[in-house]
XYZ file of C-alpha atoms in Angstrom:
773
model
C -21.706 -42.219 -10.211
C -22.620 -39.473 -7.780
C -25.827 -38.644 -5.371
C -28.541 -37.200 -6.504
C -28.007 -34.174 -4.016
C -24.730 -33.441 -6.225
C -26.245 -33.663 -9.321
C -29.015 -31.558 -8.524
C -26.413 -28.851 -7.637
C -24.871 -29.344 -10.886
C -28.570 -28.764 -12.686
C -29.360 -25.910 -10.744
C -25.976 -23.890 -11.487
C -26.181 -24.987 -15.272
C -30.078 -24.376 -15.671
C -30.396 -27.546 -17.566
C -33.303 -29.563 -16.394
C -32.671 -33.791 -16.506
C -34.948 -36.044 -14.869
C -34.411 -38.861 -12.985
C -35.272 -41.265 -10.060
C -32.414 -42.898 -8.910
C -28.883 -41.748 -10.533
C -27.207 -40.580 -13.163
C -23.916 -41.039 -14.996
C -21.964 -38.089 -14.462
C -20.083 -38.551 -17.915
C -23.285 -38.869 -19.720
C -24.367 -35.496 -18.190
C -21.091 -33.739 -18.833
C -21.467 -34.709 -22.372
C -24.939 -33.134 -22.074
C -23.491 -29.809 -20.552
C -21.218 -29.725 -23.542
C -24.275 -30.167 -26.051
C -26.306 -27.454 -24.245
C -23.323 -25.189 -24.183
C -22.895 -25.296 -28.299
C -26.431 -25.101 -29.102
C -26.634 -21.846 -26.826
C -23.200 -20.914 -29.006
C -25.055 -21.592 -32.291
C -28.520 -19.827 -31.138
C -26.597 -16.725 -29.416
C -26.471 -15.313 -33.086
C -29.990 -14.690 -32.943
C -31.034 -14.384 -29.613
C -28.468 -12.234 -27.997
C -28.516 -9.460 -30.858
C -29.307 -6.172 -30.047
C -32.828 -4.906 -30.639
C -31.655 -2.525 -33.511
C -29.695 -5.029 -35.294
C -32.810 -7.431 -35.388
C -35.027 -4.496 -36.560
C -32.518 -3.968 -39.573
C -32.740 -7.772 -40.415
C -36.815 -7.427 -40.199
C -36.567 -4.528 -43.004
C -37.473 -1.930 -40.340
C -35.805 1.428 -39.246
C -34.725 1.583 -35.725
C -34.525 5.248 -35.800
C -32.101 7.388 -33.889
C -31.460 6.780 -30.425
C -32.877 9.783 -28.188
C -30.510 9.430 -25.549
C -26.499 9.441 -25.515
C -24.406 9.765 -22.419
C -20.640 10.080 -21.614
C -19.644 7.485 -18.919
C -16.034 7.801 -17.222
C -14.846 4.177 -16.255
C -11.870 5.447 -14.425
C -9.706 8.642 -14.268
C -6.315 7.194 -13.531
C -6.344 7.546 -9.757
C -4.872 4.471 -8.054
C -2.991 2.853 -11.005
C -6.172 2.623 -13.084
C -6.181 3.553 -16.625
C -7.811 6.682 -18.027
C -11.004 5.255 -19.937
C -14.385 6.334 -20.966
C -17.809 5.075 -22.767
C -20.026 6.354 -25.310
C -23.459 4.830 -25.042
C -26.923 4.340 -26.097
C -29.489 1.979 -26.086
C -28.128 0.209 -29.316
C -24.119 0.303 -28.959
C -21.135 1.415 -26.394
C -18.171 2.851 -27.851
C -15.120 2.155 -25.459
C -12.232 4.779 -25.702
C -9.039 3.051 -24.356
C -8.848 -0.222 -22.347
C -5.763 -0.190 -19.969
C -5.401 -2.938 -17.199
C -8.274 -3.854 -14.908
C -11.070 -2.277 -17.160
C -12.719 -5.481 -17.558
C -13.273 -5.740 -13.897
C -14.238 -2.175 -13.296
C -16.882 -2.728 -16.231
C -18.237 -5.795 -14.243
C -19.033 -3.897 -11.240
C -20.753 -0.801 -12.885
C -22.530 -2.850 -15.577
C -25.480 -2.472 -13.151
C -25.183 0.692 -11.697
C -24.443 2.666 -14.965
C -27.516 0.455 -16.690
C -24.930 -0.318 -19.283
C -25.021 -3.593 -20.770
C -21.485 -4.952 -21.548
C -22.714 -7.081 -24.227
C -23.218 -3.763 -26.625
C -19.905 -2.838 -26.388
C -19.263 -3.414 -30.274
C -16.468 -0.958 -31.063
C -13.158 -0.534 -29.214
C -11.277 2.874 -29.467
C -7.503 3.082 -28.720
C -5.752 6.571 -28.774
C -2.034 5.287 -29.191
C -0.188 2.385 -28.839
C 0.609 2.193 -25.108
C 0.232 -0.406 -22.640
C -1.740 2.313 -20.790
C -4.530 2.368 -23.077
C -4.141 -1.392 -24.303
C -3.267 -3.516 -21.674
C -6.927 -4.489 -20.473
C -7.824 -5.011 -24.004
C -7.436 -9.316 -24.080
C -9.413 -9.645 -20.843
C -12.312 -7.045 -22.086
C -12.311 -9.411 -25.526
C -12.700 -12.447 -23.726
C -15.437 -11.042 -21.748
C -17.278 -9.683 -24.789
C -16.816 -13.136 -26.590
C -18.355 -14.911 -23.339
C -21.085 -12.717 -23.585
C -21.700 -14.109 -26.898
C -21.033 -10.997 -28.527
C -20.114 -12.076 -32.125
C -18.280 -8.634 -33.937
C -15.967 -7.031 -32.430
C -14.288 -3.731 -34.488
C -11.174 -1.762 -33.018
C -10.059 1.900 -34.154
C -6.529 2.363 -33.247
C -3.156 4.096 -34.646
C -1.390 0.503 -34.605
C -2.167 -3.113 -35.445
C -4.674 -4.254 -32.914
C -5.246 -7.469 -34.616
C -1.632 -8.575 -34.686
C -1.380 -7.865 -30.841
C -4.199 -10.393 -29.976
C -2.557 -12.972 -32.395
C 0.840 -12.339 -30.125
C -1.086 -12.638 -26.862
C -3.450 -15.365 -27.057
C -3.781 -16.406 -30.698
C -6.695 -15.862 -32.743
C -8.627 -19.268 -32.190
C -9.338 -17.659 -28.640
C -11.927 -16.124 -30.520
C -13.999 -18.759 -32.227
C -17.372 -17.421 -33.950
C -16.437 -13.807 -33.094
C -15.301 -11.565 -36.326
C -12.690 -9.235 -35.403
C -11.841 -6.045 -37.675
C -9.974 -2.921 -37.713
C -11.515 -0.065 -39.415
C -9.337 2.117 -41.539
C -9.545 5.827 -41.296
C -7.813 6.099 -44.438
C -10.898 5.289 -46.055
C -12.741 7.990 -44.575
C -14.807 8.373 -41.437
C -16.607 5.765 -38.916
C -20.599 6.287 -39.348
C -23.082 4.043 -37.928
C -26.905 4.843 -36.967
C -25.608 7.056 -34.020
C -22.280 8.978 -34.424
C -20.021 10.079 -37.226
C -16.391 9.369 -35.886
C -13.434 10.746 -37.429
C -10.074 10.101 -36.160
C -7.458 12.915 -36.234
C -3.743 11.860 -36.390
C -1.474 13.673 -34.114
C 2.212 13.269 -34.029
C 5.256 14.791 -31.597
C 7.503 17.474 -32.454
C 11.010 16.152 -31.344
C 14.329 16.926 -32.495
C 15.599 13.848 -34.561
C 19.016 14.361 -32.705
C 17.346 13.604 -29.391
C 15.924 10.395 -30.246
C 16.544 6.737 -28.741
C 18.329 4.691 -31.501
C 15.270 2.317 -31.178
C 12.783 5.032 -31.897
C 11.856 5.946 -35.490
C 12.394 9.441 -36.790
C 9.296 11.554 -36.207
C 7.942 14.704 -37.689
C 5.633 17.260 -37.572
C 3.215 16.588 -40.579
C -0.771 14.895 -39.866
C -0.586 13.382 -43.237
C -0.716 9.425 -42.979
C -0.285 8.993 -47.020
C 3.325 9.705 -47.218
C 4.779 7.992 -44.403
C 4.466 4.625 -42.677
C 0.933 3.622 -42.072
C 1.206 3.312 -37.977
C 4.411 5.687 -36.705
C 5.534 4.723 -33.039
C 4.544 8.312 -32.038
C 0.861 8.534 -33.616
C -1.693 9.191 -31.571
C -5.695 9.792 -32.637
C -8.076 12.416 -31.269
C -11.508 11.199 -32.021
C -13.860 13.703 -33.189
C -17.303 12.400 -32.255
C -20.453 13.813 -33.835
C -24.064 12.889 -33.416
C -26.918 12.904 -36.460
C -29.134 15.538 -35.906
C -31.900 14.762 -33.788
C -35.502 15.171 -35.657
C -38.202 16.842 -34.092
C -41.223 14.875 -32.686
C -44.643 14.921 -34.080
C -47.030 17.321 -31.784
C -50.219 16.031 -30.969
C -51.487 19.503 -30.060
C -50.439 20.770 -33.315
C -51.864 18.158 -35.581
C -55.360 18.674 -33.351
C -54.984 22.244 -34.133
C -54.754 21.979 -37.928
C -57.685 19.144 -37.748
C -55.158 16.117 -38.712
C -57.259 13.037 -38.175
C -55.489 10.459 -36.168
C -54.824 8.253 -38.878
C -51.818 7.239 -41.366
C -51.642 10.678 -42.457
C -49.811 11.713 -38.988
C -47.587 8.992 -39.676
C -46.453 10.465 -42.579
C -46.272 13.414 -41.330
C -44.204 12.277 -38.890
C -41.729 10.690 -41.429
C -41.404 14.082 -43.003
C -43.986 13.879 -45.936
C -46.581 16.536 -46.385
C -49.544 15.561 -46.779
C -53.233 16.618 -48.358
C -56.134 16.657 -45.849
C -59.421 15.182 -47.275
C -60.915 19.184 -47.259
C -58.184 20.016 -49.738
C -55.533 21.760 -47.225
C -51.995 20.667 -47.492
C -50.357 20.346 -44.416
C -46.371 20.487 -44.082
C -44.424 18.304 -41.829
C -42.633 21.121 -40.524
C -45.907 22.757 -39.338
C -46.761 20.057 -36.777
C -43.409 18.886 -35.516
C -41.558 20.267 -32.820
C -37.833 21.757 -33.319
C -35.212 18.922 -33.456
C -31.788 18.705 -32.233
C -28.488 20.001 -34.118
C -25.841 17.597 -33.997
C -23.429 17.113 -30.940
C -19.894 16.930 -31.185
C -17.407 15.400 -28.224
C -13.541 15.277 -28.705
C -11.873 12.656 -26.845
C -7.964 14.456 -27.014
C -4.961 12.293 -25.623
C -1.981 14.633 -25.173
C 0.734 12.287 -23.671
C 3.405 15.095 -23.717
C 3.794 18.773 -24.871
C 5.665 17.794 -27.943
C 2.245 16.981 -29.698
C 0.942 21.061 -29.022
C 2.366 21.950 -32.266
C 0.371 18.925 -34.104
C -2.496 19.837 -31.997
C -2.565 23.577 -33.017
C -1.903 22.761 -36.944
C -4.815 20.272 -36.568
C -8.599 20.229 -38.005
C -9.757 19.936 -34.145
C -9.422 23.770 -33.463
C -12.181 24.565 -36.352
C -14.971 23.129 -34.567
C -17.152 23.686 -31.439
C -17.984 21.226 -28.983
C -20.163 20.317 -26.509
C -17.528 18.781 -24.234
C -13.785 17.712 -24.499
C -12.145 15.150 -22.434
C -8.616 15.340 -21.756
C -6.574 12.148 -21.001
C -3.581 14.155 -20.699
C -1.141 13.326 -17.511
C -1.926 15.756 -14.465
C 1.535 17.372 -15.298
C 0.112 18.263 -18.835
C -3.141 19.128 -17.537
C -1.814 21.742 -15.102
C 0.918 23.107 -17.419
C 0.240 26.948 -18.474
C 0.945 26.472 -22.361
C -1.597 23.682 -22.510
C -4.199 25.565 -20.232
C -4.164 28.570 -22.384
C -4.667 26.412 -25.181
C -7.742 24.825 -24.000
C -9.271 28.224 -22.829
C -9.034 28.972 -26.913
C -11.137 26.137 -27.475
C -14.757 26.839 -28.344
C -16.563 24.194 -26.292
C -19.297 24.143 -23.345
C -17.221 21.840 -20.845
C -13.652 21.025 -20.683
C -13.380 17.418 -18.677
C -10.006 16.426 -16.975
C -9.487 12.679 -16.297
C -6.355 13.632 -13.664
C -4.806 10.698 -12.056
C -4.108 12.823 -8.799
C -8.173 13.566 -7.849
C -9.207 10.855 -5.489
C -11.951 8.589 -5.898
C -13.239 5.429 -5.693
C -13.242 3.308 -8.549
C -14.433 -0.035 -7.173
C -16.231 -0.101 -4.154
C -16.180 -3.890 -3.695
C -13.167 -4.548 -3.078
C -13.097 -1.734 -0.125
C -16.150 -3.383 1.262
C -15.001 -6.843 1.246
C -11.987 -6.177 2.856
C -13.588 -3.748 5.418
C -15.479 -7.312 6.432
C -12.736 -9.458 6.762
C -10.686 -6.790 8.224
C -13.587 -6.496 11.005
C -12.856 -10.652 11.626
C -9.185 -10.657 11.879
C -7.198 -7.278 11.293
C -3.614 -9.206 10.921
C -4.553 -11.629 8.506
C -6.583 -8.854 6.369
C -5.186 -5.711 6.977
C -6.994 -2.328 5.701
C -5.976 -1.222 2.256
C -3.686 1.772 1.991
C -6.273 4.026 0.225
C -8.871 3.000 3.042
C -8.159 5.852 5.166
C -7.832 8.465 2.552
C -11.039 7.574 0.626
C -13.383 7.066 3.721
C -13.069 10.701 4.302
C -15.623 12.935 2.589
C -14.050 13.208 -0.687
C -14.997 16.808 -1.907
C -15.515 17.004 -5.862
C -13.641 20.372 -6.952
C -15.969 23.270 -8.295
C -15.601 23.934 -12.181
C -13.670 26.686 -12.799
C -15.344 28.281 -15.897
C -15.925 25.626 -18.274
C -13.076 22.851 -16.641
C -14.314 20.477 -14.355
C -12.999 17.110 -13.043
C -13.936 13.599 -14.215
C -14.194 10.894 -11.937
C -15.101 7.160 -12.001
C -18.642 7.208 -12.721
C -18.758 10.577 -13.554
C -21.652 10.901 -16.542
C -22.199 13.840 -19.198
C -25.840 13.486 -21.089
C -24.917 14.432 -24.753
C -28.376 13.937 -25.750
C -30.020 16.002 -24.369
C -27.105 18.213 -23.829
C -26.754 18.595 -20.195
C -23.541 19.272 -17.824
C -21.464 16.784 -15.820
C -23.390 14.416 -13.262
C -21.762 13.115 -10.454
C -24.554 11.622 -8.547
C -23.512 8.166 -9.000
C -19.858 8.585 -7.443
C -19.364 5.976 -4.748
C -18.152 6.761 -1.379
C -16.916 4.519 1.344
C -19.187 3.602 3.993
C -16.934 1.272 6.647
C -19.511 1.042 9.008
C -22.349 0.192 6.939
C -20.169 -2.656 5.538
C -19.818 -3.812 9.138
C -23.364 -3.701 10.148
C -24.510 -5.625 6.949
C -22.134 -8.201 8.261
C -23.520 -8.544 11.689
C -27.503 -8.580 10.302
C -26.500 -12.179 9.898
C -27.302 -13.868 12.972
C -25.514 -17.025 12.540
C -22.336 -15.103 11.230
C -22.631 -13.353 14.628
C -23.061 -16.318 17.042
C -20.230 -18.101 15.606
C -17.719 -14.897 15.724
C -18.817 -13.912 19.003
C -17.886 -17.349 20.362
C -14.688 -17.709 18.796
C -13.403 -13.944 19.140
C -11.505 -14.830 22.581
C -9.750 -17.511 21.106
C -8.856 -16.199 17.714
C -7.446 -13.040 19.571
C -5.151 -15.447 21.748
C -4.014 -16.808 18.614
C -3.300 -13.525 17.163
C -1.120 -12.716 20.491
C 1.053 -16.191 19.728
C 1.404 -15.309 16.408
C 2.917 -12.136 16.701
C 6.000 -13.981 18.318
C 6.378 -16.265 15.146
C 8.413 -15.678 12.440
C 8.110 -12.408 10.056
C 9.149 -14.457 7.130
C 8.144 -15.884 4.586
C 5.180 -13.282 4.239
C 2.747 -14.265 1.546
C 0.331 -11.613 0.087
C -2.534 -12.803 -2.175
C -3.206 -10.462 -4.926
C -5.656 -12.469 -6.842
C -7.164 -15.964 -6.002
C -9.629 -16.355 -8.551
C -9.218 -17.905 -12.127
C -10.221 -17.198 -16.098
C -11.862 -13.702 -15.390
C -11.758 -11.291 -12.443
C -14.968 -10.539 -10.158
C -16.037 -8.411 -7.633
C -14.243 -10.463 -4.688
C -11.558 -11.674 -6.655
C -8.935 -10.669 -9.291
C -6.891 -13.472 -11.152
C -3.921 -15.207 -10.066
C -1.012 -13.391 -8.358
C 0.740 -14.174 -4.954
C 3.485 -12.312 -3.174
C 6.065 -14.362 -1.515
C 8.502 -12.015 0.697
C 11.560 -14.059 1.119
C 13.039 -11.126 3.512
C 12.903 -7.387 3.965
C 14.627 -6.771 0.488
C 13.700 -9.947 -2.024
C 10.562 -10.921 -3.252
C 9.267 -13.709 -5.160
C 6.230 -13.217 -7.609
C 3.953 -16.205 -8.385
C 2.030 -15.897 -11.513
C 0.976 -11.998 -12.331
C -2.489 -11.836 -14.185
C -3.475 -8.431 -15.408
C -4.433 -6.201 -12.433
C -1.744 -7.384 -10.375
C -0.047 -4.081 -10.468
C -2.772 -2.034 -9.517
C -3.338 -4.818 -6.711
C 0.080 -3.783 -5.151
C -0.905 -0.340 -5.426
C -4.081 -1.025 -3.272
C -2.310 -3.061 -0.547
C 0.873 -1.319 -0.425
C 0.186 2.941 -1.674
C 3.025 5.154 -1.291
C 5.182 1.862 -0.527
C 4.506 0.649 -3.679
C 7.561 1.440 -5.781
C 9.816 0.164 -3.292
C 7.751 -3.149 -3.161
C 8.116 -3.422 -6.780
C 11.628 -2.765 -6.648
C 12.160 -5.879 -4.353
C 10.458 -8.212 -6.622
C 13.349 -10.061 -7.992
C 12.016 -13.096 -8.710
C 8.730 -14.129 -10.772
C 7.322 -17.508 -11.732
C 4.706 -18.091 -14.181
C 3.348 -21.761 -14.306
C 2.015 -21.860 -17.663
C 0.838 -19.959 -20.626
C -2.558 -18.974 -19.824
C -3.357 -15.332 -19.660
C -5.037 -15.364 -16.378
C -1.322 -16.157 -15.027
C 0.578 -13.605 -17.073
C -1.533 -10.949 -18.590
C -0.018 -8.711 -16.573
C 3.570 -9.563 -16.524
C 4.582 -6.522 -19.460
C 2.919 -3.865 -16.971
C 4.530 -5.116 -13.768
C 8.003 -4.901 -15.450
C 7.584 -1.496 -16.982
C 6.448 -0.343 -13.643
C 9.336 -1.899 -12.200
C 11.492 -0.133 -14.217
C 9.900 2.901 -13.403
C 10.095 2.114 -9.621
C 14.192 1.792 -10.156
C 14.364 5.179 -11.551
C 12.589 6.905 -9.337
C 14.120 5.579 -6.327
C 17.475 6.575 -7.857
C 18.537 2.764 -8.113
C 20.471 0.941 -10.624
C 17.939 -1.310 -12.539
C 18.165 -5.127 -11.953
C 16.695 -7.632 -14.326
C 14.022 -10.032 -13.259
C 14.935 -13.196 -13.076
C 11.778 -14.651 -14.674
C 10.953 -18.645 -14.639
C 8.559 -19.343 -17.235
C 7.375 -21.727 -19.729
C 9.859 -21.847 -23.213
C 7.011 -20.329 -25.288
C 6.662 -17.281 -23.196
C 10.271 -15.964 -24.847
C 8.294 -15.536 -28.028
C 5.532 -13.804 -26.810
C 7.373 -11.679 -24.652
C 9.544 -10.268 -27.802
C 6.798 -9.570 -29.707
C 5.134 -7.847 -26.838
C 8.168 -5.518 -26.244
C 8.895 -5.186 -29.670
C 5.409 -3.648 -30.235
C 4.735 -1.792 -26.956
C 8.634 -0.393 -26.116
C 10.482 2.198 -27.934
C 13.211 2.387 -25.627
C 13.786 -1.233 -24.367
C 13.777 -4.833 -25.682
C 12.672 -7.916 -23.790
C 16.419 -8.855 -22.764
C 17.107 -5.648 -21.340
C 14.462 -5.769 -18.912
C 14.237 -9.918 -17.622
C 16.718 -12.759 -17.619
C 14.883 -15.854 -18.611
C 15.054 -19.213 -17.015
C 13.652 -22.124 -18.588
C 10.658 -23.765 -16.019
C 12.093 -27.193 -17.863
C 15.817 -26.517 -16.250
C 14.773 -26.823 -12.821
C 12.875 -29.965 -12.999
C 15.587 -31.710 -11.130
C 16.375 -28.641 -8.824
C 19.415 -26.150 -8.799
C 22.424 -27.526 -10.038
C 25.207 -28.691 -7.692
C 28.281 -26.734 -8.045
C 30.626 -29.369 -7.404
C 32.754 -28.824 -10.953
C 32.737 -25.150 -10.478
C 34.993 -23.701 -13.851
C 34.482 -27.127 -14.957
C 31.652 -28.942 -16.073
C 29.002 -25.879 -15.012
C 27.868 -23.425 -17.194
C 27.724 -20.024 -16.410
C 24.167 -19.718 -16.252
C 24.173 -22.730 -13.618
C 26.885 -20.818 -11.427
C 24.325 -17.691 -12.118
C 21.066 -19.358 -11.035
C 23.129 -20.806 -7.992
C 24.443 -17.734 -6.943
C 21.325 -15.852 -6.985
C 18.931 -18.670 -5.456
C 21.354 -18.688 -2.716
C 21.974 -14.821 -2.057
C 18.249 -14.748 -0.719
C 18.340 -18.165 1.249
C 16.762 -20.635 -1.340
C 18.704 -23.781 -1.256
C 16.153 -25.700 -3.145
C 13.974 -24.478 -6.289
C 12.396 -27.549 -8.166
C 9.695 -27.382 -10.561
C 7.263 -30.304 -11.689
C 6.159 -31.103 -15.114
C 1.730 -31.370 -14.310
C -0.995 -31.856 -16.467
C -2.835 -28.819 -17.535
C -1.490 -27.739 -20.670
C 1.688 -28.365 -22.867
C 4.564 -27.050 -20.512
C 2.339 -26.355 -17.215
C 4.742 -26.607 -13.915
C 4.472 -26.653 -10.404
C 6.970 -25.292 -8.200
C 8.677 -26.358 -4.553
C 10.825 -23.908 -2.801
C 13.049 -24.764 0.211
C 14.722 -22.295 2.109
C 17.935 -22.326 4.668
C 15.800 -21.475 7.425
C 13.999 -24.669 7.504
C 10.677 -23.378 5.689
C 9.082 -24.888 2.732
C 6.393 -23.906 0.077
C 4.863 -25.804 -2.543
C 2.810 -23.753 -5.454
C 0.822 -25.956 -7.757
C -0.025 -23.388 -10.497
C -3.224 -24.966 -12.674
C -2.974 -28.555 -12.785
C -4.968 -31.946 -12.246
C -3.609 -34.140 -9.213
C -0.118 -34.854 -9.702
C 1.802 -37.884 -8.064
C 5.260 -36.255 -8.965
C 4.372 -33.137 -7.279
C 3.170 -34.613 -4.225
C 6.780 -36.437 -4.162
C 8.784 -33.221 -4.604
C 6.838 -31.839 -2.148
C 6.908 -33.804 0.901
C 6.660 -32.344 4.193
C 6.456 -28.665 3.056
C 5.258 -26.076 5.791
C 2.328 -24.687 3.242
C 1.058 -25.772 0.116
C -0.905 -23.538 -1.937
C -2.951 -25.473 -4.433
C -5.547 -24.513 -6.884
C -8.952 -25.725 -6.201
C -11.072 -24.386 -9.238
C -14.269 -26.515 -8.413
C -16.186 -27.622 -5.462
C -16.521 -31.306 -4.550
C -18.845 -33.263 -6.780
C -17.069 -31.810 -10.360
C -14.430 -34.152 -10.847
C -15.123 -35.470 -13.984
C -15.936 -32.006 -15.051
C -12.591 -30.648 -13.434
C -10.667 -33.514 -14.919
C -11.968 -32.695 -18.315
C -10.651 -29.112 -17.838
C -7.505 -30.406 -15.932
C -7.991 -28.696 -12.497
C -9.104 -29.921 -9.123
C -11.802 -30.004 -6.754
C -11.683 -28.482 -3.266
C -11.462 -32.465 -2.195
C -8.531 -33.541 -4.598
C -6.606 -30.521 -3.628
C -6.862 -31.332 0.050
C -6.043 -34.793 -0.940
C -2.650 -33.625 -2.200
C -1.959 -31.496 0.920
C -2.540 -34.907 2.728
C -0.627 -37.300 0.900
C 1.941 -34.643 0.583
C 1.904 -34.478 4.415
C 2.222 -30.794 4.321
C 1.544 -29.155 7.364
C -0.847 -26.636 5.919
C -3.109 -26.343 2.644
C -3.920 -22.831 1.445
C -6.900 -23.468 -1.358
C -6.374 -20.945 -3.998
C -7.743 -20.130 -7.762
C -11.516 -20.505 -7.248
C -13.622 -20.502 -10.234
C -15.746 -17.194 -10.443
C -18.947 -19.041 -10.378
C -18.452 -19.094 -6.465
C -18.967 -15.424 -6.005
C -17.491 -15.313 -2.548
C -16.460 -18.427 -0.984
C -16.859 -22.044 -1.956
C -17.953 -24.297 1.087
C -15.696 -26.249 2.526
C -17.515 -27.854 5.109
C -19.507 -29.370 1.904
C -16.338 -31.124 1.047
C -15.913 -34.569 1.376
C -12.551 -36.654 1.322
C -13.545 -39.947 2.693
C -16.328 -42.146 2.389
C -19.847 -40.594 3.486
C -20.543 -43.087 5.852
C -17.657 -42.153 8.025
C -18.038 -40.375 10.790
C -18.060 -36.533 11.008
C -15.446 -35.952 14.054
C -13.274 -37.421 11.286
C -14.225 -35.243 8.506
C -14.062 -32.314 11.247
C -10.327 -33.240 12.136
C -9.031 -33.331 8.177
C -9.891 -29.836 7.870
C -7.737 -28.521 10.739
C -4.871 -27.679 8.620
C -6.940 -26.110 5.821
C -7.973 -22.712 4.898
C -9.204 -20.748 1.995
C -7.211 -17.420 0.295
C -8.911 -14.475 -0.326
C -7.524 -11.384 -2.038
C -5.317 -8.786 0.013
C -5.017 -11.947 2.282
C -1.351 -11.471 4.303
C -0.132 -14.889 5.926
C 2.824 -15.791 8.116
C 3.496 -19.279 8.967
C 2.444 -18.369 12.401
C -0.832 -17.047 11.386
C -1.895 -20.414 9.532
C -3.368 -22.211 12.666
C -5.643 -19.180 13.037
C -6.896 -18.669 9.307
C -7.964 -22.523 9.336
C -10.135 -21.469 12.321
C -11.706 -19.008 10.680
C -13.089 -20.875 7.874
C -16.415 -21.959 9.709
C -16.969 -18.166 10.184
C -16.340 -17.305 6.856
C -18.969 -19.567 5.629
């Protein structure tokens, strides 16, 4: 049984009305929540259908949309993907979906006046992580928006990729289809879209052994349906827009305001009562001809021959969007071809052009940095982006596209950069100081915090913990999903979890040092097989290999601690995306369950110990870890927690996702810091138990029973937009004194994205909690 105040909170947040005079059985209430959610899903097929779909079902013609825009999602700067949306008032057509697309769209959903739930068609230009790394996250968001049909357009089998990642059972009540362009162009109420196949022209003798033979032919009927080098250029053509009926012309021809005007509007010729025949064209304003847009991805100059031989040269366009790398966009040969094209606008998505693609992460970090610049350093791009960024002027008909650049297709207008975001650090701080309660608490504690900061500077430099993602399930404006860097020393990093966008978070935090940081990640740990804990692993490992090559270092395999099932998923993912390296070339797998008894004891070297045991012992010993133990916990199959112990005396326990675990408490006894998931706030214990998660009170209780010196709460549900209130948490009976309750939390702190913590910073981090709240 729970108090009425907690039940009211549940009712408010789930928007379920319930009348009670005293108390409610929480189990019955949770069952009611599940029933309501099921009813909402069942009824969503009718309620959430777009207007034009409902009109069609009623036998009415929704007509052509009068407004179509091309909107840039991101231009590739700061490790974002190059992607865009064509949208109208009926449907969104998304082109390319790299890592971070889901999070960017969540921020831009309101500013762009684009409803995410209308994204029914996803177009990929080629099979690569850069164009498809964020596909799973976007599809999950579309499913959560109750979209019941998603169509993929791609030069590869997208359905099989989703099956490898998540399993199609992750999309109940959602129809996933892939359009086959061998059967002709795609056509709907707004566009005719044709995929023009492009292939690389590379000499066969120069190919890697894993690559297939490439040709310059664009005919897909005489080859494998989806060759590895196949790229689609999308030619999008609007339907001609009919002219509107002119009331002035109708009055001039003395057409009465009756059904005759409706017939004229529909293109019919009518006979007036006086015998005169009025033609529709006599009272209709001129319409708009079809408008063509070309989405062109040119990964390398090897595709130029194919581009020159393709049909795309025989059209005239309103705009051509170029998704090529900067080295291609600035190549003289490519520029010459661009000038030969008949188009009004060339829009270049150049990753070297600086712009703010997500204001929220800079706004929150600026405010946190004002509170404590040691624990919350400014991001690497802060100083660059807070300057007045000047948009390069168009040269001839060539201009640059930035995040939020818009080009109206109907009506046909030029690029619009009025919605571009600029950083305003002082404005963010002024907004923070408008909160009088915060201002008073921060002013009162400022001197003490500064003194604690000076003391912390004398502490040990390692371990250094960088929180890259502190949210659960799906990213939000303040929080990305799971990812934590643990700097063991100045040359070795242990990565805990790796959700989609983790590499991008590293780029934001470290900037030009990112390649060095990536090369220092020697170990990675994945606690269980959920997308919000491993969705960015492939992208990070590929970027890590590129970092080794760029720095001129010999590649070292990443030692990956993971569930058994990841091996099958990983191999399929590498086979799908990588033409050069195999899964076993990039990673050395260690199953989590093999470390449930800790590191092997090398008492029989050359005898009973296997080569794998000797290898692991040497690798962990080389970075000073004498204790590495996994603990089987209750969440999903093969979910584990982790305990690390270092020869320098420090120790760390990490929960992953799980319910309270007595085995984990036992294994982590007396650790210096416990990082524990606290997905739900106190009062949601039954719901958390059903989802196999913990509340804040339960996480704090684990830290108390573990006798951890400090507990860092992590992995918050995105229902808590910025911060859950720790002061509302009760771990003891409510009748106990407030003083005892306050004492309970003097070693508990809350994590944020881009939070940098050393052990000596933890006392100060705990003191900051009331200020955050």
